[in-house]
Amino acid sequence: MSIVSLEAGPLSLRVSTRGGLVLGFWRDVGSGRTALLRPCLFDDVDALGSSCYPLVPFGNRVKDNKFSFEGNDYHFRPNTDWDKHYLHGEGWQADWSIGGRTPTSIELVFVHEGQGTPYEYQARQRFALDEQGLTMTLAVENRGQRSLPFGLGWHPYFPMTPKTTLLAPARKFWTEVEGWLPGHQTEIPKELDFSSPAPLPQHWVNNGFEDWNGEACITWPERNTSLHLTADAIFKNAFVFVSDTTFDTSFKRDYFCFEPMSHLADGHNMPDLGGLKVLKSGEAISGSIHMRPSSI
């Protein structure tokens, strides 16, 4: 495991090759430092204790750990001891290598060669800082012999204060059913309507938002700080997660997740693949998100 620190003006970032994780993203203001992603307590955390982790070759779950595509049936095995589903692909649990580095950027590379899943691929992550913000780019190339549906995303953890608000306009909402799976598409509930700045609910939230417009703004009034997030057009969907003490006994309402995704959860089992992109052998997709902090 290697830890890399990047700095550009008032901004700093720490990245780990373990899981391709972000360990922290900060902005210096005066004599203080503001965390823009949930900072890690230790360098050797796993993805669930990180600031952000990659979702590749797709994010979230596949119902019953199986799907059919182009006349072939495919199956997954659970990859955690607490969820019966194969979750979030392999990148978040794998060792990445450093593909290149400058004082303000780093590229990480991970190759997956099947090993019990239908997918063989190469993934690349690039983190680039400038004095205004952070750009994260994720790419995946199909290195298998068969065409398969692929997706991309990230799972960032943002600090949550009592007055935190989220702005993230979308058009549709997906309910949640047993097994942390998506249920059905419906209108966005009022308490989860982030078309204008709104607080995070005081209870469990684990839902997909369809046709997200690619822009989000998180505001922390107590810290006089906001973070503007913009995403490439490939990221048409997003997931919002607010934990509770049933799921996480240590949860103190100190973080929430806003996850840009190229596809819907369980897209493998949707007629239109839910935004997943079919890649032939040798084909690739990529996308970037940009995070720009400012004072308010």
mmCIF file of C-alpha atoms in Angstrom:
data_model
loop_
_atom_site.group_PDB
_atom_site.id
_atom_site.type_symbol
_atom_site.label_atom_id
_atom_site.label_comp_id
_atom_site.label_asym_id
_atom_site.label_seq_id
_atom_site.Cartn_x
_atom_site.Cartn_y
_atom_site.Cartn_z
ATOM 1 C CA MET A 1 0.000 0.000 0.000
ATOM 2 C CA SER A 2 1.269 3.454 -0.969
ATOM 3 C CA ILE A 3 -0.095 6.785 0.263
ATOM 4 C CA VAL A 4 0.318 9.828 -1.988
ATOM 5 C CA SER A 5 -0.264 13.450 -0.958
ATOM 6 C CA LEU A 6 -0.986 16.187 -3.500
ATOM 7 C CA GLU A 7 -1.100 19.956 -2.957
ATOM 8 C CA ALA A 8 -2.128 22.913 -5.116
ATOM 9 C CA GLY A 9 -2.519 26.332 -3.508
ATOM 10 C CA PRO A 10 -4.969 26.000 -0.595
ATOM 11 C CA LEU A 11 -6.096 22.498 -1.572
ATOM 12 C CA SER A 12 -4.645 19.146 -0.535
ATOM 13 C CA LEU A 13 -5.545 15.533 -1.262
ATOM 14 C CA ARG A 14 -4.437 12.136 0.030
ATOM 15 C CA VAL A 15 -4.876 8.967 -2.038
ATOM 16 C CA SER A 16 -4.168 5.312 -1.263
ATOM 17 C CA THR A 17 -3.376 2.510 -3.701
ATOM 18 C CA ARG A 18 -5.377 0.206 -1.427
ATOM 19 C CA GLY A 19 -8.828 0.221 -3.005
ATOM 20 C CA GLY A 20 -7.944 3.252 -5.110
ATOM 21 C CA LEU A 21 -9.250 5.271 -2.181
ATOM 22 C CA VAL A 22 -9.313 8.955 -1.382
ATOM 23 C CA LEU A 23 -8.274 9.445 2.258
ATOM 24 C CA GLY A 24 -9.047 13.159 2.495
ATOM 25 C CA PHE A 25 -9.628 16.390 0.581
ATOM 26 C CA TRP A 26 -9.099 19.722 2.364
ATOM 27 C CA ARG A 27 -9.090 23.462 1.806
ATOM 28 C CA ASP A 28 -6.941 25.809 3.871
ATOM 29 C CA VAL A 29 -8.692 29.016 4.867
ATOM 30 C CA GLY A 30 -6.743 31.480 6.984
ATOM 31 C CA SER A 31 -5.140 29.507 9.795
ATOM 32 C CA GLY A 32 -7.684 26.686 9.577
ATOM 33 C CA ARG A 33 -8.381 23.655 7.425
ATOM 34 C CA THR A 34 -11.817 22.584 6.178
ATOM 35 C CA ALA A 35 -12.551 18.963 5.245
ATOM 36 C CA LEU A 36 -14.428 18.764 1.941
ATOM 37 C CA LEU A 37 -14.736 14.980 2.119
ATOM 38 C CA ARG A 38 -15.016 12.948 5.306
ATOM 39 C CA PRO A 39 -11.393 12.588 6.493
ATOM 40 C CA CYS A 40 -10.056 9.144 7.396
ATOM 41 C CA LEU A 41 -8.986 8.354 10.922
ATOM 42 C CA PHE A 42 -6.196 6.010 9.779
ATOM 43 C CA ASP A 43 -4.219 5.429 6.585
ATOM 44 C CA ASP A 44 -5.019 1.709 6.470
ATOM 45 C CA VAL A 45 -8.816 2.075 6.396
ATOM 46 C CA ASP A 46 -10.891 -0.005 4.036
ATOM 47 C CA ALA A 47 -13.280 1.583 1.546
ATOM 48 C CA LEU A 48 -16.125 1.886 4.060
ATOM 49 C CA GLY A 49 -13.925 4.050 6.264
ATOM 50 C CA SER A 50 -12.543 6.131 3.407
ATOM 51 C CA SER A 51 -13.364 9.554 1.977
ATOM 52 C CA CYS A 52 -14.294 8.155 -1.447
ATOM 53 C CA TYR A 53 -13.970 4.931 -3.425
ATOM 54 C CA PRO A 54 -14.434 3.920 -7.089
ATOM 55 C CA LEU A 55 -17.348 1.912 -8.497
ATOM 56 C CA VAL A 56 -16.067 -0.262 -11.333
ATOM 57 C CA PRO A 57 -17.006 -2.171 -13.527
ATOM 58 C CA PHE A 58 -20.349 -0.889 -12.169
ATOM 59 C CA GLY A 59 -21.898 0.286 -8.916
ATOM 60 C CA ASN A 60 -24.459 -1.043 -6.466
ATOM 61 C CA ARG A 61 -26.124 -4.476 -6.654
ATOM 62 C CA VAL A 62 -27.470 -6.994 -9.187
ATOM 63 C CA LYS A 63 -30.683 -8.664 -8.055
ATOM 64 C CA ASP A 64 -30.186 -12.318 -7.100
ATOM 65 C CA ASN A 65 -26.547 -12.005 -8.225
ATOM 66 C CA LYS A 66 -27.424 -12.940 -11.797
ATOM 67 C CA PHE A 67 -28.264 -11.494 -15.189
ATOM 68 C CA SER A 68 -28.654 -12.618 -18.797
ATOM 69 C CA PHE A 69 -27.051 -10.865 -21.740
ATOM 70 C CA GLU A 70 -26.863 -11.764 -25.424
ATOM 71 C CA GLY A 71 -28.003 -15.326 -24.777
ATOM 72 C CA ASN A 72 -25.614 -16.015 -21.902
ATOM 73 C CA ASP A 73 -26.381 -16.331 -18.192
ATOM 74 C CA TYR A 74 -23.958 -14.775 -15.724
ATOM 75 C CA HIS A 75 -23.630 -15.132 -11.952
ATOM 76 C CA PHE A 76 -21.820 -13.341 -9.125
ATOM 77 C CA ARG A 77 -20.746 -14.354 -5.647
ATOM 78 C CA PRO A 78 -21.045 -12.066 -2.607
ATOM 79 C CA ASN A 79 -17.860 -10.050 -2.012
ATOM 80 C CA THR A 80 -18.549 -8.939 1.568
ATOM 81 C CA ASP A 81 -19.532 -10.876 4.686
ATOM 82 C CA TRP A 82 -22.495 -8.558 5.464
ATOM 83 C CA ASP A 83 -24.350 -8.399 2.136
ATOM 84 C CA LYS A 84 -25.670 -11.371 0.172
ATOM 85 C CA HIS A 85 -25.048 -9.459 -3.059
ATOM 86 C CA TYR A 86 -21.916 -8.900 -5.064
ATOM 87 C CA LEU A 87 -21.437 -5.193 -4.393
ATOM 88 C CA HIS A 88 -19.787 -2.303 -6.284
ATOM 89 C CA GLY A 89 -17.416 -4.414 -8.395
ATOM 90 C CA GLU A 90 -13.803 -5.142 -7.465
ATOM 91 C CA GLY A 91 -11.975 -1.819 -7.582
ATOM 92 C CA TRP A 92 -12.883 -0.717 -4.056
ATOM 93 C CA GLN A 93 -11.384 -3.886 -2.555
ATOM 94 C CA ALA A 94 -8.328 -4.248 -4.802
ATOM 95 C CA ASP A 95 -4.725 -3.099 -4.802
ATOM 96 C CA TRP A 96 -4.070 -0.482 -7.472
ATOM 97 C CA SER A 97 -0.663 0.452 -8.879
ATOM 98 C CA ILE A 98 0.697 3.915 -9.585
ATOM 99 C CA GLY A 99 0.686 4.551 -13.328
ATOM 100 C CA GLY A 100 2.070 8.066 -13.220
ATOM 101 C CA ARG A 101 2.555 10.980 -10.876
ATOM 102 C CA THR A 102 3.260 14.728 -10.819
ATOM 103 C CA PRO A 103 3.276 17.126 -7.830
ATOM 104 C CA THR A 104 -0.434 17.835 -8.427
ATOM 105 C CA SER A 105 -1.759 14.631 -10.033
ATOM 106 C CA ILE A 106 -1.639 10.867 -9.804
ATOM 107 C CA GLU A 107 -2.918 8.009 -11.953
ATOM 108 C CA LEU A 108 -3.830 4.620 -10.477
ATOM 109 C CA VAL A 109 -4.259 1.414 -12.482
ATOM 110 C CA PHE A 110 -6.044 -1.850 -11.681
ATOM 111 C CA VAL A 111 -6.390 -4.972 -13.837
ATOM 112 C CA HIS A 112 -9.064 -7.579 -13.126
ATOM 113 C CA GLU A 113 -8.825 -10.956 -14.863
ATOM 114 C CA GLY A 114 -12.145 -12.612 -14.127
ATOM 115 C CA GLN A 115 -11.403 -14.517 -10.934
ATOM 116 C CA GLY A 116 -14.963 -15.679 -10.339
ATOM 117 C CA THR A 117 -16.852 -12.847 -12.073
ATOM 118 C CA PRO A 118 -17.874 -12.438 -15.737
ATOM 119 C CA TYR A 119 -15.705 -9.331 -16.089
ATOM 120 C CA GLU A 120 -12.137 -8.882 -17.303
ATOM 121 C CA TYR A 121 -11.015 -5.274 -17.542
ATOM 122 C CA GLN A 122 -8.472 -2.582 -16.875
ATOM 123 C CA ALA A 123 -9.517 0.422 -14.792
ATOM 124 C CA ARG A 124 -7.716 3.742 -14.452
ATOM 125 C CA GLN A 125 -8.294 6.557 -11.990
ATOM 126 C CA ARG A 126 -6.718 9.990 -12.267
ATOM 127 C CA PHE A 127 -6.765 12.636 -9.552
ATOM 128 C CA ALA A 128 -5.685 16.130 -10.561
ATOM 129 C CA LEU A 129 -5.566 19.194 -8.292
ATOM 130 C CA ASP A 130 -5.316 22.825 -9.244
ATOM 131 C CA GLU A 131 -5.771 25.860 -7.022
ATOM 132 C CA GLN A 132 -9.508 25.921 -7.720
ATOM 133 C CA GLY A 133 -10.462 22.295 -7.200
ATOM 134 C CA LEU A 134 -10.163 18.561 -7.805
ATOM 135 C CA THR A 135 -10.864 16.614 -10.999
ATOM 136 C CA MET A 136 -11.369 12.852 -10.720
ATOM 137 C CA THR A 137 -11.441 10.698 -13.853
ATOM 138 C CA LEU A 138 -12.360 7.023 -14.021
ATOM 139 C CA ALA A 139 -12.038 4.796 -17.090
ATOM 140 C CA VAL A 140 -12.651 1.112 -17.759
ATOM 141 C CA GLU A 141 -11.652 -1.019 -20.773
ATOM 142 C CA ASN A 142 -13.214 -4.398 -21.517
ATOM 143 C CA ARG A 143 -10.380 -6.920 -21.803
ATOM 144 C CA GLY A 144 -12.596 -9.972 -21.971
ATOM 145 C CA GLN A 145 -13.599 -11.837 -25.106
ATOM 146 C CA ARG A 146 -17.329 -11.141 -24.791
ATOM 147 C CA SER A 147 -19.289 -7.920 -24.919
ATOM 148 C CA LEU A 148 -20.701 -6.964 -21.514
ATOM 149 C CA PRO A 149 -22.530 -4.001 -19.941
ATOM 150 C CA PHE A 150 -20.200 -1.709 -17.968
ATOM 151 C CA GLY A 151 -20.701 1.280 -15.704
ATOM 152 C CA LEU A 152 -18.747 3.807 -13.655
ATOM 153 C CA GLY A 153 -19.222 5.787 -10.486
ATOM 154 C CA TRP A 154 -17.802 7.015 -7.216
ATOM 155 C CA HIS A 155 -18.932 6.669 -3.617
ATOM 156 C CA PRO A 156 -17.832 9.861 -1.822
ATOM 157 C CA TYR A 157 -18.546 10.536 1.854
ATOM 158 C CA PHE A 158 -19.291 14.194 2.578
ATOM 159 C CA PRO A 159 -19.231 15.785 6.040
ATOM 160 C CA MET A 160 -22.722 16.432 7.405
ATOM 161 C CA THR A 161 -23.340 19.203 9.916
ATOM 162 C CA PRO A 162 -26.755 20.107 11.393
ATOM 163 C CA LYS A 163 -27.255 22.838 8.756
ATOM 164 C CA THR A 164 -25.822 21.037 5.722
ATOM 165 C CA THR A 165 -27.862 21.378 2.525
ATOM 166 C CA LEU A 166 -27.722 19.535 -0.784
ATOM 167 C CA LEU A 167 -28.708 20.859 -4.207
ATOM 168 C CA ALA A 168 -28.890 18.129 -6.888
ATOM 169 C CA PRO A 169 -31.768 18.410 -9.394
ATOM 170 C CA ALA A 170 -33.076 15.137 -10.848
ATOM 171 C CA ARG A 171 -36.281 14.028 -12.581
ATOM 172 C CA LYS A 172 -37.142 10.602 -11.126
ATOM 173 C CA PHE A 173 -36.702 8.619 -7.927
ATOM 174 C CA TRP A 174 -36.284 4.907 -7.168
ATOM 175 C CA THR A 175 -37.764 3.347 -4.052
ATOM 176 C CA GLU A 176 -35.834 0.814 -1.977
ATOM 177 C CA VAL A 177 -36.968 -2.744 -1.225
ATOM 178 C CA GLU A 178 -35.571 -5.572 0.885
ATOM 179 C CA GLY A 179 -31.920 -6.398 0.335
ATOM 180 C CA TRP A 180 -31.001 -2.745 -0.322
ATOM 181 C CA LEU A 181 -32.281 -3.194 -3.878
ATOM 182 C CA PRO A 182 -34.143 -0.703 -6.068
ATOM 183 C CA GLY A 183 -37.915 -1.070 -6.106
ATOM 184 C CA HIS A 184 -39.794 1.020 -8.664
ATOM 185 C CA GLN A 185 -39.531 4.406 -10.329
ATOM 186 C CA THR A 186 -41.758 7.159 -8.962
ATOM 187 C CA GLU A 187 -42.003 10.886 -8.410
ATOM 188 C CA ILE A 188 -39.420 12.356 -6.063
ATOM 189 C CA PRO A 189 -40.778 12.581 -2.473
ATOM 190 C CA LYS A 190 -40.942 16.120 -1.108
ATOM 191 C CA GLU A 191 -38.463 15.444 1.693
ATOM 192 C CA LEU A 192 -35.946 14.087 -0.846
ATOM 193 C CA ASP A 193 -36.424 16.801 -3.441
ATOM 194 C CA PHE A 194 -33.045 18.465 -3.878
ATOM 195 C CA SER A 195 -34.042 20.631 -6.858
ATOM 196 C CA SER A 196 -33.334 23.540 -4.514
ATOM 197 C CA PRO A 197 -31.006 23.481 -1.482
ATOM 198 C CA ALA A 198 -32.510 21.206 1.162
ATOM 199 C CA PRO A 199 -31.345 19.520 4.376
ATOM 200 C CA LEU A 200 -30.684 15.785 4.551
ATOM 201 C CA PRO A 201 -33.509 13.811 6.233
ATOM 202 C CA GLN A 202 -33.157 12.680 9.821
ATOM 203 C CA HIS A 203 -33.521 8.994 8.895
ATOM 204 C CA TRP A 204 -32.246 6.210 6.634
ATOM 205 C CA VAL A 205 -31.975 7.110 2.931
ATOM 206 C CA ASN A 206 -30.648 4.716 0.263
ATOM 207 C CA ASN A 207 -32.193 5.704 -3.053
ATOM 208 C CA GLY A 208 -31.330 6.264 -6.680
ATOM 209 C CA PHE A 209 -32.146 9.470 -8.554
ATOM 210 C CA GLU A 210 -32.635 9.202 -12.312
ATOM 211 C CA ASP A 211 -31.845 11.918 -14.861
ATOM 212 C CA TRP A 212 -29.674 13.920 -12.493
ATOM 213 C CA ASN A 213 -28.606 17.086 -14.293
ATOM 214 C CA GLY A 214 -24.904 16.630 -13.499
ATOM 215 C CA GLU A 215 -24.603 19.465 -10.992
ATOM 216 C CA ALA A 216 -24.684 19.430 -7.210
ATOM 217 C CA CYS A 217 -23.860 21.912 -4.476
ATOM 218 C CA ILE A 218 -23.206 20.988 -0.858
ATOM 219 C CA THR A 219 -23.267 23.864 1.617
ATOM 220 C CA TRP A 220 -21.992 23.873 5.192
ATOM 221 C CA PRO A 221 -23.194 27.184 6.699
ATOM 222 C CA GLU A 222 -21.401 26.548 9.994
ATOM 223 C CA ARG A 223 -18.125 26.340 8.076
ATOM 224 C CA ASN A 224 -18.877 29.200 5.674
ATOM 225 C CA THR A 225 -18.081 26.766 2.856
ATOM 226 C CA SER A 226 -19.779 25.235 -0.161
ATOM 227 C CA LEU A 227 -18.641 22.610 -2.659
ATOM 228 C CA HIS A 228 -19.818 22.736 -6.271
ATOM 229 C CA LEU A 229 -19.717 19.363 -8.023
ATOM 230 C CA THR A 230 -20.126 18.999 -11.787
ATOM 231 C CA ALA A 231 -20.068 15.739 -13.721
ATOM 232 C CA ASP A 232 -19.545 14.709 -17.329
ATOM 233 C CA ALA A 233 -22.660 13.760 -19.293
ATOM 234 C CA ILE A 234 -22.038 10.026 -18.776
ATOM 235 C CA PHE A 235 -23.071 10.445 -15.126
ATOM 236 C CA LYS A 236 -26.832 10.782 -15.574
ATOM 237 C CA ASN A 237 -27.808 9.234 -12.256
ATOM 238 C CA ALA A 238 -26.929 9.587 -8.606
ATOM 239 C CA PHE A 239 -27.434 7.782 -5.328
ATOM 240 C CA VAL A 240 -28.068 9.435 -1.965
ATOM 241 C CA PHE A 241 -27.190 7.537 1.201
ATOM 242 C CA VAL A 242 -27.789 8.576 4.814
ATOM 243 C CA SER A 243 -27.000 5.832 7.301
ATOM 244 C CA ASP A 244 -28.567 5.038 10.677
ATOM 245 C CA THR A 245 -27.446 3.277 13.847
ATOM 246 C CA THR A 246 -29.178 0.031 12.861
ATOM 247 C CA PHE A 247 -26.867 -0.280 9.871
ATOM 248 C CA ASP A 248 -23.851 1.456 11.434
ATOM 249 C CA THR A 249 -23.794 1.476 15.239
ATOM 250 C CA SER A 250 -21.148 4.222 15.278
ATOM 251 C CA PHE A 251 -23.121 6.576 12.979
ATOM 252 C CA LYS A 252 -23.353 10.086 14.449
ATOM 253 C CA ARG A 253 -25.053 11.874 11.528
ATOM 254 C CA ASP A 254 -21.640 13.201 10.642
ATOM 255 C CA TYR A 255 -21.575 12.122 6.983
ATOM 256 C CA PHE A 256 -23.769 11.401 3.980
ATOM 257 C CA CYS A 257 -23.038 10.087 0.494
ATOM 258 C CA PHE A 258 -23.894 11.577 -2.873
ATOM 259 C CA GLU A 259 -22.756 9.099 -5.511
ATOM 260 C CA PRO A 260 -22.493 10.072 -9.195
ATOM 261 C CA MET A 261 -23.206 7.007 -11.362
ATOM 262 C CA SER A 262 -23.396 6.348 -15.077
ATOM 263 C CA HIS A 263 -26.278 3.913 -14.592
ATOM 264 C CA LEU A 264 -29.128 2.822 -12.365
ATOM 265 C CA ALA A 265 -28.774 0.170 -9.690
ATOM 266 C CA ASP A 266 -29.545 -3.310 -11.075
ATOM 267 C CA GLY A 267 -29.379 -1.975 -14.625
ATOM 268 C CA HIS A 268 -28.250 -5.458 -15.699
ATOM 269 C CA ASN A 269 -31.834 -6.640 -15.246
ATOM 270 C CA MET A 270 -33.552 -3.711 -16.984
ATOM 271 C CA PRO A 271 -34.618 -3.901 -20.656
ATOM 272 C CA ASP A 272 -32.560 -0.809 -21.512
ATOM 273 C CA LEU A 273 -29.695 -1.735 -19.128
ATOM 274 C CA GLY A 274 -30.413 1.358 -17.029
ATOM 275 C CA GLY A 275 -27.618 3.382 -18.586
ATOM 276 C CA LEU A 276 -24.945 0.668 -18.566
ATOM 277 C CA LYS A 277 -22.792 0.802 -21.707
ATOM 278 C CA VAL A 278 -22.159 -2.326 -23.768
ATOM 279 C CA LEU A 279 -18.430 -2.613 -24.422
ATOM 280 C CA LYS A 280 -16.952 -5.006 -26.934
ATOM 281 C CA SER A 281 -13.516 -6.426 -26.294
ATOM 282 C CA GLY A 282 -11.027 -3.542 -26.359
ATOM 283 C CA GLU A 283 -13.651 -0.795 -26.011
ATOM 284 C CA ALA A 284 -13.620 1.647 -23.104
ATOM 285 C CA ILE A 285 -15.662 4.342 -21.391
ATOM 286 C CA SER A 286 -14.541 7.148 -19.109
ATOM 287 C CA GLY A 287 -15.909 10.126 -17.222
ATOM 288 C CA SER A 288 -14.842 12.886 -14.858
ATOM 289 C CA ILE A 289 -16.297 14.809 -11.965
ATOM 290 C CA HIS A 290 -15.037 18.174 -10.757
ATOM 291 C CA MET A 291 -15.259 19.523 -7.192
ATOM 292 C CA ARG A 292 -14.736 23.231 -6.583
ATOM 293 C CA PRO A 293 -14.946 24.669 -3.041
ATOM 294 C CA SER A 294 -15.746 28.289 -2.223
ATOM 295 C CA SER A 295 -16.553 30.496 0.731
ATOM 296 C CA ILE A 296 -20.112 31.654 1.339
#
